[in-house]
C-alpha positions as a LaTeX table, in Angstrom:
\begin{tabular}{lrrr}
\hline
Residue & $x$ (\AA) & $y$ (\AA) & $z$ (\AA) \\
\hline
Unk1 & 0.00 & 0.00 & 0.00 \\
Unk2 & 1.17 & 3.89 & $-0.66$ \\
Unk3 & 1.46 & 6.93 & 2.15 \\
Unk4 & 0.39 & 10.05 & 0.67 \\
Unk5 & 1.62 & 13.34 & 2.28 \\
Unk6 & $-0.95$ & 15.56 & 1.25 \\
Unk7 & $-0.11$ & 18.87 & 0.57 \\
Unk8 & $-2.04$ & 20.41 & 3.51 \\
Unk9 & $-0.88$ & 21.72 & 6.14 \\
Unk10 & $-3.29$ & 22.15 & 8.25 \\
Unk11 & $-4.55$ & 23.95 & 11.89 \\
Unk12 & $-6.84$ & 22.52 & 14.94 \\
Unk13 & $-8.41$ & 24.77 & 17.00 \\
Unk14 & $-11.82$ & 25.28 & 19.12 \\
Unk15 & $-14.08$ & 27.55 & 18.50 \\
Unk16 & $-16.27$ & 28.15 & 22.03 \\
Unk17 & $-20.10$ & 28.18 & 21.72 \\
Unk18 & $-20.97$ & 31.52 & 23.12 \\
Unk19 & $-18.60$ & 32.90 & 20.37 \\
Unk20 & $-20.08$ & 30.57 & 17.22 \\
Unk21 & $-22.18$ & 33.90 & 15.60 \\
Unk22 & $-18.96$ & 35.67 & 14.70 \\
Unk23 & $-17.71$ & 32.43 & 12.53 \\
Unk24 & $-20.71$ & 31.67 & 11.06 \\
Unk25 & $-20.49$ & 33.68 & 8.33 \\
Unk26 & $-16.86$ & 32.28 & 7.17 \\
Unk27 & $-17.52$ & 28.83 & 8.16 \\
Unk28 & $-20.48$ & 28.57 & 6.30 \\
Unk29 & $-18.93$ & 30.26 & 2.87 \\
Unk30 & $-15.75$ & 27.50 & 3.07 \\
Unk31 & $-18.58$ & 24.69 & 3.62 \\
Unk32 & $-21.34$ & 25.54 & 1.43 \\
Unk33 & $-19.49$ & 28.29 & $-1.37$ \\
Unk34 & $-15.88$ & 26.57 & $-1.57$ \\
Unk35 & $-15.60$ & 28.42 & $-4.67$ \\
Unk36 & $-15.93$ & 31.57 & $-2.75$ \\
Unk37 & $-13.09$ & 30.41 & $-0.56$ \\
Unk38 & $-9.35$ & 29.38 & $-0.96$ \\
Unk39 & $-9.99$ & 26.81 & 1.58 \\
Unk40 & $-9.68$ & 23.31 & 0.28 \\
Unk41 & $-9.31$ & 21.35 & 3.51 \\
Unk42 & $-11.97$ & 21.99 & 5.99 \\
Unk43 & $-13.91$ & 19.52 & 8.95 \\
Unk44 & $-16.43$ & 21.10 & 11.49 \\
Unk45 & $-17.55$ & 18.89 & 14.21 \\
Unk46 & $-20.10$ & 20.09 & 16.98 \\
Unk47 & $-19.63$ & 18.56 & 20.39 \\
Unk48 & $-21.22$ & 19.50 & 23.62 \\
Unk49 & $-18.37$ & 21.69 & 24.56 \\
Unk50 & $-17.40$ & 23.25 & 21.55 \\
Unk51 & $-16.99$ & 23.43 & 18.05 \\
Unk52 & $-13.47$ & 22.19 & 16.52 \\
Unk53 & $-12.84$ & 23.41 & 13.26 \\
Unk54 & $-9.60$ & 21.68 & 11.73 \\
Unk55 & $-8.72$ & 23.23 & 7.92 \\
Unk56 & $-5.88$ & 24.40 & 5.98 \\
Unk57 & $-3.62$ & 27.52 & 6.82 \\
Unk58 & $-5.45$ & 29.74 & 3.60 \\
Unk59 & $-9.04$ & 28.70 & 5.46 \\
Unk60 & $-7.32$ & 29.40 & 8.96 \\
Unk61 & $-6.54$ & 33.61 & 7.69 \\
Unk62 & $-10.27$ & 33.51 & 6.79 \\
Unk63 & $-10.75$ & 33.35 & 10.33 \\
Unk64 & $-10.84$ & 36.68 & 12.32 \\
Unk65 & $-8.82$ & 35.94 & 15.87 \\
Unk66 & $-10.98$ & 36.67 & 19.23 \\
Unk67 & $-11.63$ & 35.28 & 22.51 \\
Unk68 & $-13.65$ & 32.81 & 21.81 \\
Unk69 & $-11.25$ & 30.98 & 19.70 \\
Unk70 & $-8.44$ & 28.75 & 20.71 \\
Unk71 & $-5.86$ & 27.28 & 18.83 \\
Unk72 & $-3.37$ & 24.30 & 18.74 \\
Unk73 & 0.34 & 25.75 & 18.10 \\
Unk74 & 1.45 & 22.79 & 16.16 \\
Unk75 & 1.09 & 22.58 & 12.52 \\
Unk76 & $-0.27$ & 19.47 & 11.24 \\
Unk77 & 0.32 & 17.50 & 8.25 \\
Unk78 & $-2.31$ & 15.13 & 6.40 \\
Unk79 & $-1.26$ & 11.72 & 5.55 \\
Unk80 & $-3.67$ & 9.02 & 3.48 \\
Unk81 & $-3.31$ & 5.36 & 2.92 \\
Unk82 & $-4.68$ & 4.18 & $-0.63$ \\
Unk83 & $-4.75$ & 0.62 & $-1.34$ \\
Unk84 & $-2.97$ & $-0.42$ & $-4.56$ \\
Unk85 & $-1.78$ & 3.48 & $-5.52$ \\
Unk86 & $-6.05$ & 4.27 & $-6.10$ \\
Unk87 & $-7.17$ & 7.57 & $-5.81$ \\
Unk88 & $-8.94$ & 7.81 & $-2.31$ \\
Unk89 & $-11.92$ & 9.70 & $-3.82$ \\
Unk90 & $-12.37$ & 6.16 & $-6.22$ \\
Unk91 & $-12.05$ & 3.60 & $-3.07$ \\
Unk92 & $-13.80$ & 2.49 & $-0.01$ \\
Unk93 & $-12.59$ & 3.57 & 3.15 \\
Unk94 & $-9.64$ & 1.27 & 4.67 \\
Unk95 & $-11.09$ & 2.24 & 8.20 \\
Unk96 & $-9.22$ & 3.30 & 11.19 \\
Unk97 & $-9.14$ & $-0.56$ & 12.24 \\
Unk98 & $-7.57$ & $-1.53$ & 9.35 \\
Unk99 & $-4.73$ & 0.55 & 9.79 \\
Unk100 & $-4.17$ & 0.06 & 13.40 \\
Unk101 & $-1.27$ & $-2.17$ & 13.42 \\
Unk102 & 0.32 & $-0.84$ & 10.06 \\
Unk103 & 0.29 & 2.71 & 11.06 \\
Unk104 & $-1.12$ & 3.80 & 14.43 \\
Unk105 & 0.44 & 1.39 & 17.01 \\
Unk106 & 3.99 & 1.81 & 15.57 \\
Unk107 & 3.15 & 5.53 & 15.34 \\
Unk108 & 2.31 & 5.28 & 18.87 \\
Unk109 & 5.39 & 3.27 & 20.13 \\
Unk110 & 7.81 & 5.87 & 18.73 \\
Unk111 & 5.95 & 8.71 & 20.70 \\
Unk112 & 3.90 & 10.46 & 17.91 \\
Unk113 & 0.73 & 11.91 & 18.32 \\
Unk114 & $-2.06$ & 11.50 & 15.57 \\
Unk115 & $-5.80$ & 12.90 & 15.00 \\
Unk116 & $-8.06$ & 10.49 & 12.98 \\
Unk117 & $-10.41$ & 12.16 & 10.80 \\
Unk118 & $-12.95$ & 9.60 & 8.98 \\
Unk119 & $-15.10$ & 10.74 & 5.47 \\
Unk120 & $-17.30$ & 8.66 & 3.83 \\
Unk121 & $-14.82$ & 7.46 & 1.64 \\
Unk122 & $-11.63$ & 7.16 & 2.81 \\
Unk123 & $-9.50$ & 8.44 & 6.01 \\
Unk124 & $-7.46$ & 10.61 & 6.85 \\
Unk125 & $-4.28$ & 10.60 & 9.73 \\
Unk126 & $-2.95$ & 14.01 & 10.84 \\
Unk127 & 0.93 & 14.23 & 12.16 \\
Unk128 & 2.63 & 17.35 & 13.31 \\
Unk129 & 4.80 & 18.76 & 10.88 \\
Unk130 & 7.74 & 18.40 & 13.14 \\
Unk131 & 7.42 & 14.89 & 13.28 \\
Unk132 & 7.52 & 14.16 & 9.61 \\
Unk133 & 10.93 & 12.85 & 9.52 \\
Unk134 & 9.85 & 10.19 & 12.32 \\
Unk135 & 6.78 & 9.30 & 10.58 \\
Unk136 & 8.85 & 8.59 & 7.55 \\
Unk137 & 11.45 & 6.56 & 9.31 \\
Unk138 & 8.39 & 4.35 & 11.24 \\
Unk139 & 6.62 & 3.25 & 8.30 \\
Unk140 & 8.63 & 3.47 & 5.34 \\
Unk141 & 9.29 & $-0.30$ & 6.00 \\
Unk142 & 5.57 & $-1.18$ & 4.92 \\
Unk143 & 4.69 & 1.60 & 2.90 \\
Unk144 & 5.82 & 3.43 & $-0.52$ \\
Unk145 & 5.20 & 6.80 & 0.57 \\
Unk146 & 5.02 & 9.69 & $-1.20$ \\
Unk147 & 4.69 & 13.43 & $-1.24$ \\
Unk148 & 2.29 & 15.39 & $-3.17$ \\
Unk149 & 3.60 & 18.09 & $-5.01$ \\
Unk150 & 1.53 & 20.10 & $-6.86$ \\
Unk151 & $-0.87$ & 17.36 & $-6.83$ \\
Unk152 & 1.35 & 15.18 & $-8.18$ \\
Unk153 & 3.17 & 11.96 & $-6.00$ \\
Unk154 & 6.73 & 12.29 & $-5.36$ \\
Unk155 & 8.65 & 9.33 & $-3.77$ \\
Unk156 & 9.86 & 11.02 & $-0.30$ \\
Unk157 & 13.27 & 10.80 & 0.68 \\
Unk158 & 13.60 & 9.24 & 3.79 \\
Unk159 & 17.27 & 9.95 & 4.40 \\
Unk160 & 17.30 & 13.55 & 3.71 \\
Unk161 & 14.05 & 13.90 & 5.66 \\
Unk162 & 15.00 & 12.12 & 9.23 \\
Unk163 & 19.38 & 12.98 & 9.06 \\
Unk164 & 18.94 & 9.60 & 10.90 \\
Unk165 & 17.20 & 11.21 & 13.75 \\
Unk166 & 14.20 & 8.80 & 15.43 \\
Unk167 & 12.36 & 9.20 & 18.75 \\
Unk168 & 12.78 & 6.59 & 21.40 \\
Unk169 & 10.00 & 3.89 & 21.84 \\
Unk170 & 7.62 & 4.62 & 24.59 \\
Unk171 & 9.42 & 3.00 & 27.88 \\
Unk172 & 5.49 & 2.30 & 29.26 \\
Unk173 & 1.99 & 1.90 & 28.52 \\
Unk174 & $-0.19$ & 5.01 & 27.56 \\
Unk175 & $-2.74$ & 6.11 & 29.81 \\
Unk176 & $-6.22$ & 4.23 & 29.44 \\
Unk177 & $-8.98$ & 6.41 & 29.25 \\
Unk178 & $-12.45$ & 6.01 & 30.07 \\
Unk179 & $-15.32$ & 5.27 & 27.46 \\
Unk180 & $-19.23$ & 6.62 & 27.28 \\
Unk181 & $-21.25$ & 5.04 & 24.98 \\
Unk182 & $-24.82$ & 7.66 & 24.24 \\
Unk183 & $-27.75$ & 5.95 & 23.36 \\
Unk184 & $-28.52$ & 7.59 & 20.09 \\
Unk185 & $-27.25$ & 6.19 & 16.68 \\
Unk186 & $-25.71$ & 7.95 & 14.10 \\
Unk187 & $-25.92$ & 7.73 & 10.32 \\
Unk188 & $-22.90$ & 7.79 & 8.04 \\
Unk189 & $-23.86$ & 10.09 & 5.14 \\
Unk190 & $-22.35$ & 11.50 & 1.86 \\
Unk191 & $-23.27$ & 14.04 & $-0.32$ \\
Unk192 & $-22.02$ & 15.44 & $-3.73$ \\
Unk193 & $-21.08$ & 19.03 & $-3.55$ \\
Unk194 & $-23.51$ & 20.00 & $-6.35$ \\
Unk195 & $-26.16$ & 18.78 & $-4.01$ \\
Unk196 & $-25.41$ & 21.28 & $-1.41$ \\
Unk197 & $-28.06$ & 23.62 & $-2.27$ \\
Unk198 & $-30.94$ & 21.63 & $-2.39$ \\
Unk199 & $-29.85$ & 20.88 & 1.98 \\
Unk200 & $-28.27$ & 23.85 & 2.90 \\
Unk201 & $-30.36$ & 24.75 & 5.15 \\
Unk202 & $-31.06$ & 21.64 & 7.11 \\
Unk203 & $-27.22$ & 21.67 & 7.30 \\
Unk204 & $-27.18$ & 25.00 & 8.79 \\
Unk205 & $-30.13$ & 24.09 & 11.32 \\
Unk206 & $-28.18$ & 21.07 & 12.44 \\
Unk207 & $-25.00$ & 22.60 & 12.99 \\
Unk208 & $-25.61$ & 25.87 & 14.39 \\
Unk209 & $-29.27$ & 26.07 & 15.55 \\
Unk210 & $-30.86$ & 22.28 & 16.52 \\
Unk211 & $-29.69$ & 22.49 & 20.34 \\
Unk212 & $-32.79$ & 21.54 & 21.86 \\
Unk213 & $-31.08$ & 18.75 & 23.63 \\
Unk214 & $-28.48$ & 20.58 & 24.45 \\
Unk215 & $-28.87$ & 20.60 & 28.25 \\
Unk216 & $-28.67$ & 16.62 & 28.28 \\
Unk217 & $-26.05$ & 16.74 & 26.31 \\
Unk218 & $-23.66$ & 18.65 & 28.74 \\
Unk219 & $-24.34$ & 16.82 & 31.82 \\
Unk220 & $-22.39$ & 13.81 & 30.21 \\
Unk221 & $-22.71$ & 10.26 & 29.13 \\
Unk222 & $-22.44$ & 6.71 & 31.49 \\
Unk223 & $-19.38$ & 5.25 & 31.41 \\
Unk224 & $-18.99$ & 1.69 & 30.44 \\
Unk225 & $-20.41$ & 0.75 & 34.17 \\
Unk226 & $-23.87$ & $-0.97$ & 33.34 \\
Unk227 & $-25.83$ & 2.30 & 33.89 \\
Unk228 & $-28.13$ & 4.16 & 30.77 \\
Unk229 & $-26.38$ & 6.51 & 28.93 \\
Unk230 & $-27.60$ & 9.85 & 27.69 \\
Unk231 & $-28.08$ & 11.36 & 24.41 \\
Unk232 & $-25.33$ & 13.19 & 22.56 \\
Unk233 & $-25.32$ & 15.42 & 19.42 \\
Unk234 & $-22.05$ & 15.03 & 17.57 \\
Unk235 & $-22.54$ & 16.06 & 13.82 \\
Unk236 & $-19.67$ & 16.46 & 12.59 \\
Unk237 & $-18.97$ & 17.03 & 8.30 \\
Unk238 & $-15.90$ & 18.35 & 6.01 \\
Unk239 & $-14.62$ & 18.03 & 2.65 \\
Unk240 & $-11.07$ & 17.57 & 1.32 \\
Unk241 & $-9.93$ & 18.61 & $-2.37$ \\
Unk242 & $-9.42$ & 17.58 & $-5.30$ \\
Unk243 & $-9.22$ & 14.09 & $-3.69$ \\
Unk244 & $-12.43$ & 13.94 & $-1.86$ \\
Unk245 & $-15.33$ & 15.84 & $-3.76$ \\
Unk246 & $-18.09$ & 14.49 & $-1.24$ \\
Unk247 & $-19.09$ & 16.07 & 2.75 \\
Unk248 & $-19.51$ & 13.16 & 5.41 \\
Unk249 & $-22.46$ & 14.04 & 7.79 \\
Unk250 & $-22.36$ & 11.79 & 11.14 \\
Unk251 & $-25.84$ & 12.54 & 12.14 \\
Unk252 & $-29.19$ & 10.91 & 12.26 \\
Unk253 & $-31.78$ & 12.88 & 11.25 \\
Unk254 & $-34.82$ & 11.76 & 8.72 \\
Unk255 & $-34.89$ & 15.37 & 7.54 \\
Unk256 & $-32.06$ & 15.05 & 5.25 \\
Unk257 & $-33.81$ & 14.22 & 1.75 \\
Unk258 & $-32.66$ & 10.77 & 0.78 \\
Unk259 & $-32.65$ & 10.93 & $-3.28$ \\
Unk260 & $-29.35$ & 13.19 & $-2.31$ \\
Unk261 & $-27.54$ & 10.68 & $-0.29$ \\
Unk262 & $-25.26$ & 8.03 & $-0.37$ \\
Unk263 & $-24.81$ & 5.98 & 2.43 \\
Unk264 & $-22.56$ & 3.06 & 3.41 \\
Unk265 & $-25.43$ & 0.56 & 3.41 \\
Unk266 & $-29.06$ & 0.94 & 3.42 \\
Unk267 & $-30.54$ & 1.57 & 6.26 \\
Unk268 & $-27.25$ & 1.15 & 8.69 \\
Unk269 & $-26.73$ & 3.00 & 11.93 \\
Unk270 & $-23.69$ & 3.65 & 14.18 \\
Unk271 & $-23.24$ & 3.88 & 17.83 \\
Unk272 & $-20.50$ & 6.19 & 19.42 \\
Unk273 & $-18.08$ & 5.25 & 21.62 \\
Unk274 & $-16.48$ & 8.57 & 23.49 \\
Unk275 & $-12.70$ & 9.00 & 24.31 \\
Unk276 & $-11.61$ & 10.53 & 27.43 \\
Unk277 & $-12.95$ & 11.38 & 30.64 \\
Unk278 & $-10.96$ & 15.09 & 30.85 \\
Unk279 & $-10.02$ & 16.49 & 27.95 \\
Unk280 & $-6.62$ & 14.57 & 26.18 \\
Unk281 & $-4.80$ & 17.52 & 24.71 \\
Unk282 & $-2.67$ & 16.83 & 21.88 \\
Unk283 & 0.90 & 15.72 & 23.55 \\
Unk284 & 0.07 & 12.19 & 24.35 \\
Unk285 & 0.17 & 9.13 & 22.29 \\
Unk286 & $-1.92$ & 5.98 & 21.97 \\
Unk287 & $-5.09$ & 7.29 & 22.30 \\
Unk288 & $-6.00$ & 6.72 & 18.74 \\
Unk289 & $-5.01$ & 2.89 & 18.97 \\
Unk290 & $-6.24$ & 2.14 & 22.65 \\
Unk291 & $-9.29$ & 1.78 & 20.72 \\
Unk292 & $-8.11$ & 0.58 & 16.99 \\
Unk293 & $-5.71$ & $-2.20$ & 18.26 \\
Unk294 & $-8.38$ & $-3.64$ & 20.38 \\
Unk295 & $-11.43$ & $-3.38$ & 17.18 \\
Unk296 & $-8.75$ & $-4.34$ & 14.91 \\
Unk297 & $-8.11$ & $-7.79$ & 16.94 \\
Unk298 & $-11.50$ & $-8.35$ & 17.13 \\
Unk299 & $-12.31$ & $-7.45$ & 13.18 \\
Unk300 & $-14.96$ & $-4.20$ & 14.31 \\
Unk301 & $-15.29$ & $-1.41$ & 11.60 \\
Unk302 & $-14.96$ & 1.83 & 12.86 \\
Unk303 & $-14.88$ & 5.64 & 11.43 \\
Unk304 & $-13.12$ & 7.96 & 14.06 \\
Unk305 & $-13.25$ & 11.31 & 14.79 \\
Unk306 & $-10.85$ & 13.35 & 16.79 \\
Unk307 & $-11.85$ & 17.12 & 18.18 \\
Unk308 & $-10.46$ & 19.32 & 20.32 \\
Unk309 & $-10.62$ & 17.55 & 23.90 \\
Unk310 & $-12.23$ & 14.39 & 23.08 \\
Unk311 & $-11.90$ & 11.36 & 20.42 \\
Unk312 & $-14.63$ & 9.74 & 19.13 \\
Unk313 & $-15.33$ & 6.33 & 17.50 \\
Unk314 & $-18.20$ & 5.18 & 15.58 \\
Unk315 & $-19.26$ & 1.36 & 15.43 \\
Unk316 & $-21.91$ & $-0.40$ & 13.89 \\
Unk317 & $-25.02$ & $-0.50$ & 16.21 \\
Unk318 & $-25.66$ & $-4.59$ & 15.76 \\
Unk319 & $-21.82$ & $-4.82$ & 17.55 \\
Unk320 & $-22.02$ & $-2.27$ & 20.17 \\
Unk321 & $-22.51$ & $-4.93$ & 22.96 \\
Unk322 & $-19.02$ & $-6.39$ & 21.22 \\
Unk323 & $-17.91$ & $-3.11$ & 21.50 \\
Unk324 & $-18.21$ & $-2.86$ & 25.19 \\
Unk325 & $-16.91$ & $-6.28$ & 26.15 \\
Unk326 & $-13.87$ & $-5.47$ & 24.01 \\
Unk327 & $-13.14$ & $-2.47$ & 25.33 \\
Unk328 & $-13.91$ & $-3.01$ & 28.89 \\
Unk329 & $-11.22$ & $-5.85$ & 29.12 \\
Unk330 & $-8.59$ & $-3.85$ & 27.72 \\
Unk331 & $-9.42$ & $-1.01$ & 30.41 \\
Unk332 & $-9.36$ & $-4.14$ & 33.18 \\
Unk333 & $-5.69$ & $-5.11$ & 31.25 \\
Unk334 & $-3.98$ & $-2.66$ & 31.84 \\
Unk335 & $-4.89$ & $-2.14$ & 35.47 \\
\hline
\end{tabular}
C-alpha cells in the first residue's frame, strides 16, 4: 500500500459556543461556497463543549482571531493510505481498524501523536509537521510513501528527511482512558457538492441552531459501568480537495432528503463510543489505537473522529454490545 503526504498543512483549533455567531459567516462560505473560498481542507464537528474546526492555513486567515477561539500551536500534516496506488476519492474507506497495526500502534510506540479524521470514503491521519521525519522513518518499512507536489506523487526521501534522527519507543503503557457510549445512533452520510443547495439549510439548522437537547447533552454520558447513557449530538462534516469531492455528515436525522444521499449501506446506523474522561490535549500518544488495536483484533469497523478535547469512534449498532466487552477488558488489562 502507498502513504500520501498531502499537501495540507493544516490547523486545529476550538471555536467556544458563546462565540459561534462571529464564525458563522466564514464557516459557512468554506462549507457551502468553496468556490468563494481558498480553503480546500476543511472539517467542522459540533460537540457539547465546543466546536473544533480543523482546515488548511489559507481557510485558517479567513478566520478573524478573538476570545472565543483557541488554537493548537502545532502545525499538522495530512497523511492518506490508498490501497494499490487508487485515488482515495475512487475507493472504499480502509477504516481506522484496518490501519491500526500498520500505522497507528507503531506511530504510537515511537511517541507520535495522531488525529483520525474519517469521510465517507476514505480516512485521513494528521501528524505534526515536526514529526515528519519520524513518521517517515516508522513506516517506510511497509509503505511506498510519497509526497504530493503540486498534486502530483513524489517518492519522499527518507534519508534527507530524518538525518537519521528517530524518537525513542515509549518506555510504558499510555494512559487508558475512560469510554461513554450515548444511546442515540448515528448515520454515516455523503453528499455530492452539487447537491449542497438543495440541503443547505437543514445543514445549517443542524450545525448551528438544533440544540434543543443541548442541556442533556452537557451533563455527560455513562461510562462503560452498566448504567443508561444519555443522548449526545455530535454532527460532525468536512470536505477535502481535489481528492475527496463528497461532505460526510455523522448525524441521524430523517430530515435530510434521501434521493441526495449516499450511504454506506441501506438503512445502517452507528453507535458512538467517546474518548476521554478530561479532555486529552494533543501531547500524548496511543489514544488513537487504545481503541483501533483492540477493534482491529476483534475485526470491528470503525470511522473515528478526533476534536479538540475528546476522540470519538463510531461502530456499527448490531456490535455495540461487542464493543463494550472489548473495550472493557482492555481497560481491566492494563490495570
Amino acid at each position: 500500500m502507498d502513504l500520501r503526504i498531502l499537501e495540507h498543512r493544516v490547523r486545529v483549533l476550538s471555536i467556544a459556543r458563546g462565540g459561534l455567531w462571529l464564525y458563522m459567516h466564514p464557516l459557512l462560505k468554506m462549507l457551502l461556497l468553496p468556490q468563494r473560498s481558498r480553503c480546500k481542507f476543511f472539517s467542522l464537528t459540533e460537540t457539547p463543549e465546543d466546536y473544533t474546526v480543523i482546515l488548511d492555513e489559507e481557510g485558517f486567515k479567513e478566520l478573524p482571531p478573538s476570545e472565543f477561539l483557541q488554537v493548537v500551536d502545532s502545525t499538522w500534516l495530512v497523511l492518506n493510505v490508498l490501497s494499490n496506488g487508487s485515488s482515495s476519492a475512487n475507493i472504499q474507506p480502509i477504516g481506522v481498524t484496518k490501519i491500526a497495526k500498520s500505522v497507528i500502534a507503531p506511530l504510537a510506540e515511537h511517541n507520535v501523536s495522531v488525529l483520525m479524521l474519517s469521510t465517507y470514503q476514505t480516512d485521513f491521519i494528521l501528524v505534526r509537521e515536526k514529526d515528519l521525519p519520524v513518521v517517515i522513518h516508522t513506516l517506510e518499512g511497509e509503505f511506498d510513501i510519497y509526497k504530493e507536489v503540486n498534486g502530483e506523487p513524489v517518492p519522499a526521501n527518507c534519508d534527507e528527511a530524518s538525518n537519521g534522527f528517530l524518537k525513542p519507543k515509549q518506555a510504558v503503557n499510555a494512559t487508558v482512558h475512560p469510554v461513554q457510549s450515548p444511546q442515540n445512533r448515528f448515520c454515516i452520510l455523503s453528499v455530492a457538492p452539487d447537491s449542497l443547495p438543495a440541503i443547505a439549510t437543514i445543514l445549517i439548522d443542524v450545525l448551528f441552531y438544533s440544540h434543543s437537547s443541548q442541556s442533556e447533552c452537557s451533563r455527560g454520558c455513562a461510562a462503560w459501568s452498566g448504567k443508561e447513557s444519555r443522548l449526545l449530538r455530535c454532527p460532525s462534516l468536512g470536505r477535502c480537495q481535489p481528492a475527496v469531492s463528497h461532505l460526510k455528515i455523522f448525524h441521524f436525522s430523517p430530515r435530510f432528503p434521501s434521493d441526495l444521499l449516499l450511504t454506506s449501506s441501506s438503512g445502517e446506523l452507528w453507535r458512538m463510543v467517546r474518548i476521554g474522561g478530561q479532555p486529552l490535549g494533543f501531547d500524548e500518544c496511543g489514544i488513537v489505537a487504545q481503541i483501533a488495536e483492540p477493534l482491529a483484533d476483534a475485526d470491528i469497523s470503525a470511522y473515528y473522529i478526533s476534536t479538540f478535547n475528546f476522540d470519538h469512534a463510531l461502530v456499527p449498532e448490531e456490535g455495540i454490545d461487542h464493543v463494550t466487552e472489548v473495550l472493557q477488558k482492555r481497560q481491566e488489562s492494563q490495570r
